[in-house]
Amino acid sequence: MNLFYEEYPKALEVHGEFYPIITDFREYIRLLDMLKCKELNEIQRIMILGEYFLTDISIDQEAIHALTGFVTMDLKEKENNSDSEEEGEGQEETEKKNLFSYEIDYPYILSGFLRDYGIDLETVEYLHWWKFRMLFDGLSDDTEIKQRIMYRGINLSDIKDRDERKRILKIQRSIQLPAEELTDYEIGHAFA
């Protein structure tokens, strides 16, 4: 898919038919928040996923896979998925660490979009999820959100200089996400 001349997807293929979906970025941020909610059971999650399709559809594995592919911007053919899963196995550790939160980091995401693009995320009428994600990824490295992501992603054990480890640990603690806790290993190595 080349988005220079193709439109952003507005429908997903499930069982050989195309189903229109909601595409505004706000709805997918909301979806990601809802799916994290521990109070929801599996049936409630499936019902929520069904709301993202604009026409009636039976939410089964293929529908969930299609919507997940949309959220992650990976609409590859099904047969390619087994290859990409094998390739991604070594990346598990990196993908588990959450480096930002739409809820906690909202002010910094908002200010980054205003500064870099002149887009006010509070007042913009519509922004496709994929375009939002691409713009988010393309924010300048010196924006506050990109700095937070960078510092949260630093592995303290990779830093040889003791003073630098202390400095980065102090920064990581000050911008740490509530659900995220530094491990004993990371804390221990900061003062080694």
CSV table of C-alpha atoms in Angstrom, one decimal:
chain,number,residue,atom,x,y,z
A,1,MET,CA,0.0,0.0,0.0
A,2,ASN,CA,1.4,3.4,-1.0
A,3,LEU,CA,-0.4,6.2,0.8
A,4,PHE,CA,1.0,8.8,-1.6
A,5,TYR,CA,-1.6,7.7,-4.2
A,6,GLU,CA,-3.9,5.3,-2.3
A,7,GLU,CA,-6.5,6.4,0.3
A,8,TYR,CA,-6.3,5.5,3.9
A,9,PRO,CA,-8.3,2.4,4.6
A,10,LYS,CA,-11.9,3.0,5.6
A,11,ALA,CA,-13.2,-0.6,5.4
A,12,LEU,CA,-11.7,-3.9,6.4
A,13,GLU,CA,-12.0,-7.2,4.6
A,14,VAL,CA,-13.5,-10.0,6.7
A,15,HIS,CA,-14.5,-13.3,5.1
A,16,GLY,CA,-14.1,-11.9,1.6
A,17,GLU,CA,-16.5,-8.9,2.2
A,18,PHE,CA,-15.5,-5.3,3.0
A,19,TYR,CA,-17.0,-3.7,6.1
A,20,PRO,CA,-16.8,0.1,6.7
A,21,ILE,CA,-15.2,1.0,10.0
A,22,ILE,CA,-14.8,4.1,12.3
A,23,THR,CA,-11.4,5.7,11.4
A,24,ASP,CA,-11.1,8.8,13.6
A,25,PHE,CA,-8.0,8.8,15.8
A,26,ARG,CA,-10.0,9.7,19.0
A,27,GLU,CA,-12.0,6.5,18.7
A,28,TYR,CA,-8.9,4.3,18.6
A,29,ILE,CA,-7.3,6.0,21.5
A,30,ARG,CA,-10.6,5.4,23.3
A,31,LEU,CA,-10.5,1.8,22.2
A,32,LEU,CA,-7.0,1.2,23.4
A,33,ASP,CA,-8.0,2.7,26.8
A,34,MET,CA,-11.1,0.5,27.0
A,35,LEU,CA,-9.2,-2.7,26.1
A,36,LYS,CA,-6.8,-2.0,29.0
A,37,CYS,CA,-9.7,-1.8,31.5
A,38,LYS,CA,-9.5,-4.8,33.8
A,39,GLU,CA,-13.2,-4.6,34.7
A,40,LEU,CA,-14.2,-5.7,31.2
A,41,ASN,CA,-14.7,-9.4,30.5
A,42,GLU,CA,-14.1,-11.1,27.1
A,43,ILE,CA,-17.7,-10.7,25.9
A,44,GLN,CA,-17.7,-7.0,26.7
A,45,ARG,CA,-14.4,-6.5,24.8
A,46,ILE,CA,-15.9,-8.3,21.8
A,47,MET,CA,-19.0,-6.1,21.9
A,48,ILE,CA,-16.8,-3.0,22.0
A,49,LEU,CA,-14.8,-4.2,19.0
A,50,GLY,CA,-18.1,-4.7,17.1
A,51,GLU,CA,-18.9,-1.1,17.6
A,52,TYR,CA,-16.0,-0.1,15.4
A,53,PHE,CA,-17.6,-1.7,12.4
A,54,LEU,CA,-20.3,0.5,10.9
A,55,THR,CA,-22.4,-2.4,9.7
A,56,ASP,CA,-23.5,-5.6,11.4
A,57,ILE,CA,-20.8,-8.2,11.5
A,58,SER,CA,-20.2,-11.3,13.5
A,59,ILE,CA,-17.1,-10.6,15.6
A,60,ASP,CA,-14.9,-13.7,15.2
A,61,GLN,CA,-11.2,-14.3,15.0
A,62,GLU,CA,-10.9,-12.9,11.4
A,63,ALA,CA,-12.8,-9.7,12.3
A,64,ILE,CA,-10.6,-9.2,15.4
A,65,HIS,CA,-7.5,-9.9,13.3
A,66,ALA,CA,-8.6,-7.4,10.7
A,67,LEU,CA,-9.3,-4.7,13.3
A,68,THR,CA,-6.1,-5.4,15.1
A,69,GLY,CA,-4.2,-5.0,11.8
A,70,PHE,CA,-5.9,-1.7,11.3
A,71,VAL,CA,-5.0,-0.5,14.8
A,72,THR,CA,-1.3,-1.5,14.3
A,73,MET,CA,-1.3,-0.3,10.7
A,74,ASP,CA,-0.4,-3.8,9.5
A,75,LEU,CA,-3.0,-5.0,6.9
A,76,LYS,CA,-0.8,-7.7,5.4
A,77,GLU,CA,-2.2,-10.8,3.9
A,78,LYS,CA,-3.0,-13.6,6.3
A,79,GLU,CA,-0.4,-16.0,4.9
A,80,ASN,CA,2.3,-13.4,5.6
A,81,ASN,CA,1.4,-13.3,9.3
A,82,SER,CA,3.1,-16.5,10.2
A,83,ASP,CA,6.3,-15.2,8.8
A,84,SER,CA,6.1,-11.8,10.5
A,85,GLU,CA,5.3,-13.5,13.8
A,86,GLU,CA,8.4,-15.6,13.6
A,87,GLU,CA,10.5,-12.6,12.7
A,88,GLY,CA,9.1,-10.6,15.6
A,89,GLU,CA,9.8,-13.2,18.3
A,90,GLY,CA,13.1,-11.6,19.4
A,91,GLN,CA,11.4,-8.2,19.7
A,92,GLU,CA,9.0,-9.3,22.4
A,93,GLU,CA,10.9,-7.7,25.2
A,94,THR,CA,11.1,-4.3,23.5
A,95,GLU,CA,7.4,-4.3,22.6
A,96,LYS,CA,6.3,-5.1,26.2
A,97,LYS,CA,7.7,-1.9,27.7
A,98,ASN,CA,5.2,0.9,27.3
A,99,LEU,CA,7.0,4.1,26.5
A,100,PHE,CA,4.0,6.5,26.5
A,101,SER,CA,0.4,6.8,27.5
A,102,TYR,CA,-2.2,8.7,25.6
A,103,GLU,CA,-3.8,9.6,28.9
A,104,ILE,CA,-0.8,10.6,31.0
A,105,ASP,CA,1.2,12.1,28.1
A,106,TYR,CA,-1.8,13.9,26.6
A,107,PRO,CA,-0.4,17.5,27.2
A,108,TYR,CA,2.9,16.6,25.5
A,109,ILE,CA,1.3,14.9,22.6
A,110,LEU,CA,-1.1,17.9,22.1
A,111,SER,CA,1.8,20.4,22.4
A,112,GLY,CA,4.0,18.4,20.0
A,113,PHE,CA,1.2,18.4,17.3
A,114,LEU,CA,0.6,22.1,17.8
A,115,ARG,CA,4.3,23.0,17.6
A,116,ASP,CA,5.3,20.7,14.7
A,117,TYR,CA,2.2,20.7,12.6
A,118,GLY,CA,-0.1,23.5,13.8
A,119,ILE,CA,-2.8,20.9,14.5
A,120,ASP,CA,-4.9,21.3,17.6
A,121,LEU,CA,-5.9,17.7,18.5
A,122,GLU,CA,-8.7,19.1,20.6
A,123,THR,CA,-10.5,21.0,17.8
A,124,VAL,CA,-9.5,19.1,14.7
A,125,GLU,CA,-12.8,17.7,13.3
A,126,TYR,CA,-11.4,14.5,11.9
A,127,LEU,CA,-8.0,12.9,11.6
A,128,HIS,CA,-7.6,9.3,10.3
A,129,TRP,CA,-6.0,7.0,12.8
A,130,TRP,CA,-3.2,6.1,10.4
A,131,LYS,CA,-2.4,9.7,9.6
A,132,PHE,CA,-2.4,10.5,13.4
A,133,ARG,CA,0.0,7.6,14.0
A,134,MET,CA,2.3,8.7,11.2
A,135,LEU,CA,2.3,12.3,12.4
A,136,PHE,CA,2.9,11.1,16.0
A,137,ASP,CA,5.9,9.0,14.9
A,138,GLY,CA,7.2,11.9,12.9
A,139,LEU,CA,7.2,14.4,15.7
A,140,SER,CA,10.5,16.2,16.1
A,141,ASP,CA,13.0,14.5,18.5
A,142,ASP,CA,13.1,17.6,20.6
A,143,THR,CA,9.4,17.6,21.4
A,144,GLU,CA,8.6,16.8,25.0
A,145,ILE,CA,6.8,13.6,24.1
A,146,LYS,CA,9.6,12.3,22.0
A,147,GLN,CA,12.1,13.1,24.8
A,148,ARG,CA,9.9,11.2,27.3
A,149,ILE,CA,9.7,8.2,25.0
A,150,MET,CA,13.5,8.3,24.5
A,151,TYR,CA,14.3,8.4,28.2
A,152,ARG,CA,11.7,5.8,29.1
A,153,GLY,CA,13.2,3.5,26.5
A,154,ILE,CA,16.8,3.7,27.7
A,155,ASN,CA,18.1,0.5,29.2
A,156,LEU,CA,20.2,1.5,32.2
A,157,SER,CA,22.3,-1.6,32.0
A,158,ASP,CA,23.6,-0.4,28.6
A,159,ILE,CA,25.1,2.8,30.2
A,160,LYS,CA,28.7,2.4,31.4
A,161,ASP,CA,29.2,5.7,33.0
A,162,ARG,CA,27.9,5.7,36.6
A,163,ASP,CA,27.0,9.4,36.8
A,164,GLU,CA,25.1,9.2,33.5
A,165,ARG,CA,23.2,6.2,34.8
A,166,LYS,CA,22.2,8.1,37.9
A,167,ARG,CA,21.2,11.1,35.8
A,168,ILE,CA,19.0,9.0,33.5
A,169,LEU,CA,17.5,7.0,36.4
A,170,LYS,CA,16.5,10.3,38.0
A,171,ILE,CA,14.8,11.4,34.8
A,172,GLN,CA,13.1,8.0,34.3
A,173,ARG,CA,11.7,8.2,37.8
A,174,SER,CA,10.3,11.7,37.3
A,175,ILE,CA,8.5,10.7,34.0
A,176,GLN,CA,7.7,7.1,34.9
A,177,LEU,CA,4.3,5.9,33.9
A,178,PRO,CA,2.1,4.9,36.9
A,179,ALA,CA,1.8,1.2,35.9
A,180,GLU,CA,5.5,1.0,35.1
A,181,GLU,CA,8.0,0.2,37.8
A,182,LEU,CA,11.7,0.2,37.5
A,183,THR,CA,13.1,-3.3,38.2
A,184,ASP,CA,15.6,-4.0,41.0
A,185,TYR,CA,18.1,-4.8,38.3
A,186,GLU,CA,17.7,-1.3,36.7
A,187,ILE,CA,17.9,0.4,40.1
A,188,GLY,CA,20.9,-1.6,41.2
A,189,HIS,CA,22.8,-1.0,38.0
A,190,ALA,CA,22.2,2.8,38.2
A,191,PHE,CA,24.3,2.9,41.3
A,192,ALA,CA,26.9,0.3,40.4
